[in-house]
Short mmCIF file of C-alpha atoms in Angstrom, two decimals:
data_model
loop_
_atom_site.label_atom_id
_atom_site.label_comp_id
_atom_site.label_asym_id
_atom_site.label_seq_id
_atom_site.Cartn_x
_atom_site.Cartn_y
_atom_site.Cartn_z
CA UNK A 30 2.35 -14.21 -12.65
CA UNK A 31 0.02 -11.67 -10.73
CA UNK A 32 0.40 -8.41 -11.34
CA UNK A 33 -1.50 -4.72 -11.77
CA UNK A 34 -0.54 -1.95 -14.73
CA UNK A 35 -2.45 1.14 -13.75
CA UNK A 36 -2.17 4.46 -16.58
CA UNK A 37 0.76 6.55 -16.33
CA UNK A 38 0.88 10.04 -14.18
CA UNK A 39 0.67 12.35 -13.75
CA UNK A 40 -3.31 13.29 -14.47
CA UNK A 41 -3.71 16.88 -13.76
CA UNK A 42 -7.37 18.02 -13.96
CA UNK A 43 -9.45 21.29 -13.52
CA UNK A 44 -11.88 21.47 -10.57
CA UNK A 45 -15.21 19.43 -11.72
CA UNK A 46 -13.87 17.41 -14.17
CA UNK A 47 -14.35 14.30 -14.72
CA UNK A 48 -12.29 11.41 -13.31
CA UNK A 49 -10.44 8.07 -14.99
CA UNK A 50 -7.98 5.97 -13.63
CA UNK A 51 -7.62 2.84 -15.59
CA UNK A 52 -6.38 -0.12 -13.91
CA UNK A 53 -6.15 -3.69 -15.33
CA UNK A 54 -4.60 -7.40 -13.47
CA UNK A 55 -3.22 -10.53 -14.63
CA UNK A 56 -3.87 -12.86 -12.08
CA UNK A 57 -5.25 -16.58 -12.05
CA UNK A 58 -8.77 -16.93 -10.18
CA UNK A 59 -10.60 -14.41 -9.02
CA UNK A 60 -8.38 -12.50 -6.91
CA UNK A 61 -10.16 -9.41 -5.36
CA UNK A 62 -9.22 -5.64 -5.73
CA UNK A 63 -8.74 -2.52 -3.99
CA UNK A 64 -8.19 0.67 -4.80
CA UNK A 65 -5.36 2.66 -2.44
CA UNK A 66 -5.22 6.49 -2.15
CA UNK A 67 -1.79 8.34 -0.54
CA UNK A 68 -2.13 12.26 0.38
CA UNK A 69 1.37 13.78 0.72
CA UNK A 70 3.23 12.69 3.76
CA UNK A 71 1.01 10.02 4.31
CA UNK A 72 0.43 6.59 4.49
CA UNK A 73 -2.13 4.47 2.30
CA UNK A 74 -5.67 4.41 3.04
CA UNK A 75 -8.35 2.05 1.58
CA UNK A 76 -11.02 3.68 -0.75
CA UNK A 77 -12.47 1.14 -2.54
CA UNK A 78 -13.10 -2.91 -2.89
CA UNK A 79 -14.45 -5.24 -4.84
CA UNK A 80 -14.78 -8.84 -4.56
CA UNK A 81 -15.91 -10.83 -7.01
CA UNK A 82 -16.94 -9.99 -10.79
CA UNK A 83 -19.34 -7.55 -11.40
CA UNK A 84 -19.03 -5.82 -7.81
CA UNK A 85 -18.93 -2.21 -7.84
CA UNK A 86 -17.27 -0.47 -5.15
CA UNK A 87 -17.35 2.87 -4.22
CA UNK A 88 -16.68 5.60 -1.70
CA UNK A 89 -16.44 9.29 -1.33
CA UNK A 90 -17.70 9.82 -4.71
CA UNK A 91 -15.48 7.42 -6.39
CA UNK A 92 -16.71 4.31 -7.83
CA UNK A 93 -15.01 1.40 -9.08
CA UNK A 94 -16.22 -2.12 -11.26
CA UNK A 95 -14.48 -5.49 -11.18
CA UNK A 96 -15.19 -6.44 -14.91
CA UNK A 97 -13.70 -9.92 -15.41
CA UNK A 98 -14.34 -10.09 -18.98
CA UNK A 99 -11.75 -7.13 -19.51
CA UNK A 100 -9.96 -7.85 -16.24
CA UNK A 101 -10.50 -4.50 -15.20
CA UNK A 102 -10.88 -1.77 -12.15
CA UNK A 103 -11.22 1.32 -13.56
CA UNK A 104 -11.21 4.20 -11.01
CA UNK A 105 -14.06 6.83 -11.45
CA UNK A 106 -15.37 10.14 -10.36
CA UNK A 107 -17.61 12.18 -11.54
CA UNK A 108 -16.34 15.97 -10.25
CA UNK A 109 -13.77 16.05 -8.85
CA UNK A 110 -11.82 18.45 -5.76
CA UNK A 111 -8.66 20.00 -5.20
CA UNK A 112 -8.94 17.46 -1.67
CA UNK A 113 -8.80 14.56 -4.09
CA UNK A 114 -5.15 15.35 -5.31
CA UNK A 115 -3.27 12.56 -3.94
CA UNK A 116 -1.63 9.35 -5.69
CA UNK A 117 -4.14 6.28 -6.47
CA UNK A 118 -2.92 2.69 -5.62
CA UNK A 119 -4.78 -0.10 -7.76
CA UNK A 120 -4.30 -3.62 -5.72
CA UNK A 121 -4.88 -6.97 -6.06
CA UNK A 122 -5.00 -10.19 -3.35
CA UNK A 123 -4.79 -13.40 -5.31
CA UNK A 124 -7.42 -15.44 -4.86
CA UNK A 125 -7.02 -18.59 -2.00
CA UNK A 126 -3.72 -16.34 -0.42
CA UNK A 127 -4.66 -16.67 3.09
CA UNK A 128 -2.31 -13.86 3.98
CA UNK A 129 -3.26 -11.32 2.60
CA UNK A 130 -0.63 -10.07 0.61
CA UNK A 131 -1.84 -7.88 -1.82
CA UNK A 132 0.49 -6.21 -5.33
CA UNK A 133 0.00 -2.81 -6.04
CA UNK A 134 0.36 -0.88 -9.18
CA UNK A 135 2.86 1.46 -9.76
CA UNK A 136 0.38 4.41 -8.83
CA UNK A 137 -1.16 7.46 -10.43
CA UNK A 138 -0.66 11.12 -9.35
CA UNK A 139 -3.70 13.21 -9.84
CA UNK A 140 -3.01 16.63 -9.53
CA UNK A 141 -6.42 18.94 -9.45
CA UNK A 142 -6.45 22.73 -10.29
CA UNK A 143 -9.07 24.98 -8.97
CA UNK B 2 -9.84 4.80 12.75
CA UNK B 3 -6.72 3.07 12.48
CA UNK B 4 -3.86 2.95 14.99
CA UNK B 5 -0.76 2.47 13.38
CA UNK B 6 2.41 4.15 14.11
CA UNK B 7 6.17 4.76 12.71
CA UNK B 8 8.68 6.58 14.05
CA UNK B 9 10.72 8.08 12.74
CA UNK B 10 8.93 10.05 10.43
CA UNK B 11 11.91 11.17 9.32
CA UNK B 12 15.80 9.87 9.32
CA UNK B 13 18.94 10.96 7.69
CA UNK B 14 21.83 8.85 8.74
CA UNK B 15 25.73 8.28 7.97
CA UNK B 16 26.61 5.28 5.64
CA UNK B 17 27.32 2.17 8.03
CA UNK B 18 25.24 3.18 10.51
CA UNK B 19 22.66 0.60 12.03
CA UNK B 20 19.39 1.65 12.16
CA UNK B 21 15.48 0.51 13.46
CA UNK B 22 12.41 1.30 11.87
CA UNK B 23 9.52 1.37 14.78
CA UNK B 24 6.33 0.15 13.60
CA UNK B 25 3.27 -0.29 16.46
CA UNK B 26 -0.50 -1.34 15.96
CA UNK B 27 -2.81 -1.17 18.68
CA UNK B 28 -5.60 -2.95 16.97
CA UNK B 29 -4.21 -6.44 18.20
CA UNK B 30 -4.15 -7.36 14.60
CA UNK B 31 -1.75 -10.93 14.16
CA UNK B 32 -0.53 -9.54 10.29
CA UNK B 33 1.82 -7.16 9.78
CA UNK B 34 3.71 -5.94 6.43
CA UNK B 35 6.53 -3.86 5.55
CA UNK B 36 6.65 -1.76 2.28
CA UNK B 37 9.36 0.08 0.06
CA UNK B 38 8.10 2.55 -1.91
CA UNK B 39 10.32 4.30 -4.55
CA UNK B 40 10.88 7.62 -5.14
CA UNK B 41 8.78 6.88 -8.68
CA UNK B 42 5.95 5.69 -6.06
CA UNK B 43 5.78 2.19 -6.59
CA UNK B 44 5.20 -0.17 -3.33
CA UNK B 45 7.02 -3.93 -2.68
CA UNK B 46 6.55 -6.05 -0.04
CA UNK B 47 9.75 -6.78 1.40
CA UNK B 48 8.50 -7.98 4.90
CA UNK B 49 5.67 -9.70 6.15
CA UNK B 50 4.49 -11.73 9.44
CA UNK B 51 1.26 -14.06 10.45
CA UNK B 52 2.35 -13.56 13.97
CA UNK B 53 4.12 -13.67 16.76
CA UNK B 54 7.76 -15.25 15.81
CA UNK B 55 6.36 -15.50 12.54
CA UNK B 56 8.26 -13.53 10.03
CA UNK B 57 9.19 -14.42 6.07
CA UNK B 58 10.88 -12.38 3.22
CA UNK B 59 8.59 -10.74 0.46
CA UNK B 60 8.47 -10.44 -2.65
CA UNK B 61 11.85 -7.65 -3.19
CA UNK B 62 14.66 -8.74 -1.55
CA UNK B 63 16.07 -6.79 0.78
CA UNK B 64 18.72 -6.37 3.19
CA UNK B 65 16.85 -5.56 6.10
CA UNK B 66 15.57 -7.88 8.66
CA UNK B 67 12.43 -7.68 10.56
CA UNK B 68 11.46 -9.35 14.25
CA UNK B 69 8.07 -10.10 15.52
CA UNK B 70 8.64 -10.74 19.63
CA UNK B 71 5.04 -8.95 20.29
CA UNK B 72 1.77 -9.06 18.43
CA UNK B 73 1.21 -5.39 18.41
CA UNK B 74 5.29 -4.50 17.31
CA UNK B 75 6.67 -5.32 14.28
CA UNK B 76 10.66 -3.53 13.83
CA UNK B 77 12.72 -3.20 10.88
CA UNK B 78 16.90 -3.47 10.92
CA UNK B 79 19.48 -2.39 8.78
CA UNK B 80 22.82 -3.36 10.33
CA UNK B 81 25.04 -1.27 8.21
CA UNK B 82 22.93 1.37 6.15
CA UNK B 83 24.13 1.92 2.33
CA UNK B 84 22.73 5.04 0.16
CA UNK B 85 20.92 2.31 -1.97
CA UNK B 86 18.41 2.04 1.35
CA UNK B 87 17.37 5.78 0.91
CA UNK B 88 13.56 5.19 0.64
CA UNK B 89 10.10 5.39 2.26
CA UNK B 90 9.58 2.17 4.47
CA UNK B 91 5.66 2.09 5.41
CA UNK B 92 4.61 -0.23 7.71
CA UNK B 93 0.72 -1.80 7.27
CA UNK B 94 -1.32 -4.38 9.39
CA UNK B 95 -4.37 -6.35 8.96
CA UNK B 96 -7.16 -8.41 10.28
CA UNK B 97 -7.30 -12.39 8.83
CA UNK B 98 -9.74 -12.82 6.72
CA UNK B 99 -9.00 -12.51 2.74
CA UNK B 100 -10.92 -9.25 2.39
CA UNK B 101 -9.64 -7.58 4.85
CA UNK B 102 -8.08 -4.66 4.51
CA UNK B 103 -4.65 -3.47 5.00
CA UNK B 104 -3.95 -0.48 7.41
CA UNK B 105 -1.04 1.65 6.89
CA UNK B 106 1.50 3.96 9.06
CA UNK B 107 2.57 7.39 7.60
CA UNK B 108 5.68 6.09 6.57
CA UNK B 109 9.28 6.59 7.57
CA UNK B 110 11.35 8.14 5.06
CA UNK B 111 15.10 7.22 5.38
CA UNK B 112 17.72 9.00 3.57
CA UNK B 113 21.14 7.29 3.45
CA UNK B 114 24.25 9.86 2.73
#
């Protein structure tokens, strides 16, 4: 079936670092993908997309490619802030699913340390 | 900016009790979602709707139930809570159209004692 296996948490990082979050899907078609972030006590916000293969999304620094060949989303930034502690959602919508249901990973914590 | 709401933030009820998750959306959007997220962080769809009087089960089962009388509000039910329901329910909506995206409410986190 579909599904989305993103790297254990948590991922604590010093100010400036740099920034991986791998992601990979199992899902028939091309389905297209999303990346999720949650800051504490809130509710999910869209950071990134991508819809078809080779598509690179990106958004407040991050940047994300859909690499079909590896079936991949990896999350990246280059330096990041203590604002970018939050947890990161990789998602997936199957491909031809009209309503838009989409399956999330279990979600990464990324702490950062000034 | 999105315009979705849930109240209560925040709930901590008596085993038994029967309960209603408020979820709103003022962007006239005809899809509508309910998650569970565990305490590890993970999210299921246990609700969804297309529409008004449109409503089917998701992917977790669950013991709630979920109405859909108007397009803009989209309630949750437990009839008899249990401590197994202690969670965070969020609520998210969405435009038709397959890339577009979901919008979510801050949550309501329900603690069953």
């Amino acid at each position: 079936g579909n599904s989305v296996t993103q790297m254990e948490g948590p991922v604590t990082l010093s100010e400036e670092a740099f920034l991986t979050i791998n992601c990979t899907y199992t899902a028939t078609g091309y389905p297209s993908l999303f990346w999720y972030v949650q800051y504490p006590g809130e509710g999910l916000q869209l950071l990134l997309k991508a819809t078809k293969a080779d598509d690179k999304g990106s958004n407040k620094g991050f940047e994300a490619t859909y690499r079909k060949e590896t079936t991949s989303f990896h999350l990246e930034k280059g330096s990041v802030q203590v604002s970018d502690s939050a947890v990161y959602f990789c998602a997936l919508r199957k491909a031809g699913n009209q309503g838009g249901k989409l399956i999330f990973g279990q979600g990464t914590e990324l702490s950062v340390k000034p | 900016e999105a315009d979705i709401y849930q109240t209560p933030r925040y709930l901590v009820i008596g085993t038994g009790k029967k309960i209603t998750l408020e979820c709103s959306q003022t962007m006239g959007h005809d899809k509508m979602y309910w998650y569970q997220q565990d305490p590890g962080m993970e999210l299921h769809l246990i609700h969804y709707s297309y529409g008004v009087n449109s409503t089917e089960k998701g992917d977790l089962s669950s013991e709630s139930t979920v109405s859909r009388i108007r397009t803009e509000h989209f309630p949750l039910t437990l009839e008899s809570a249990r401590p197994s329901h202690t969670s965070q329910y969020l609520c998210a909506s969405s435009e038709p159209g397959r890339d577009n995206e979901q919008f979510f409410g801050p949550g309501t986190r329900l603690t069953v004692l």
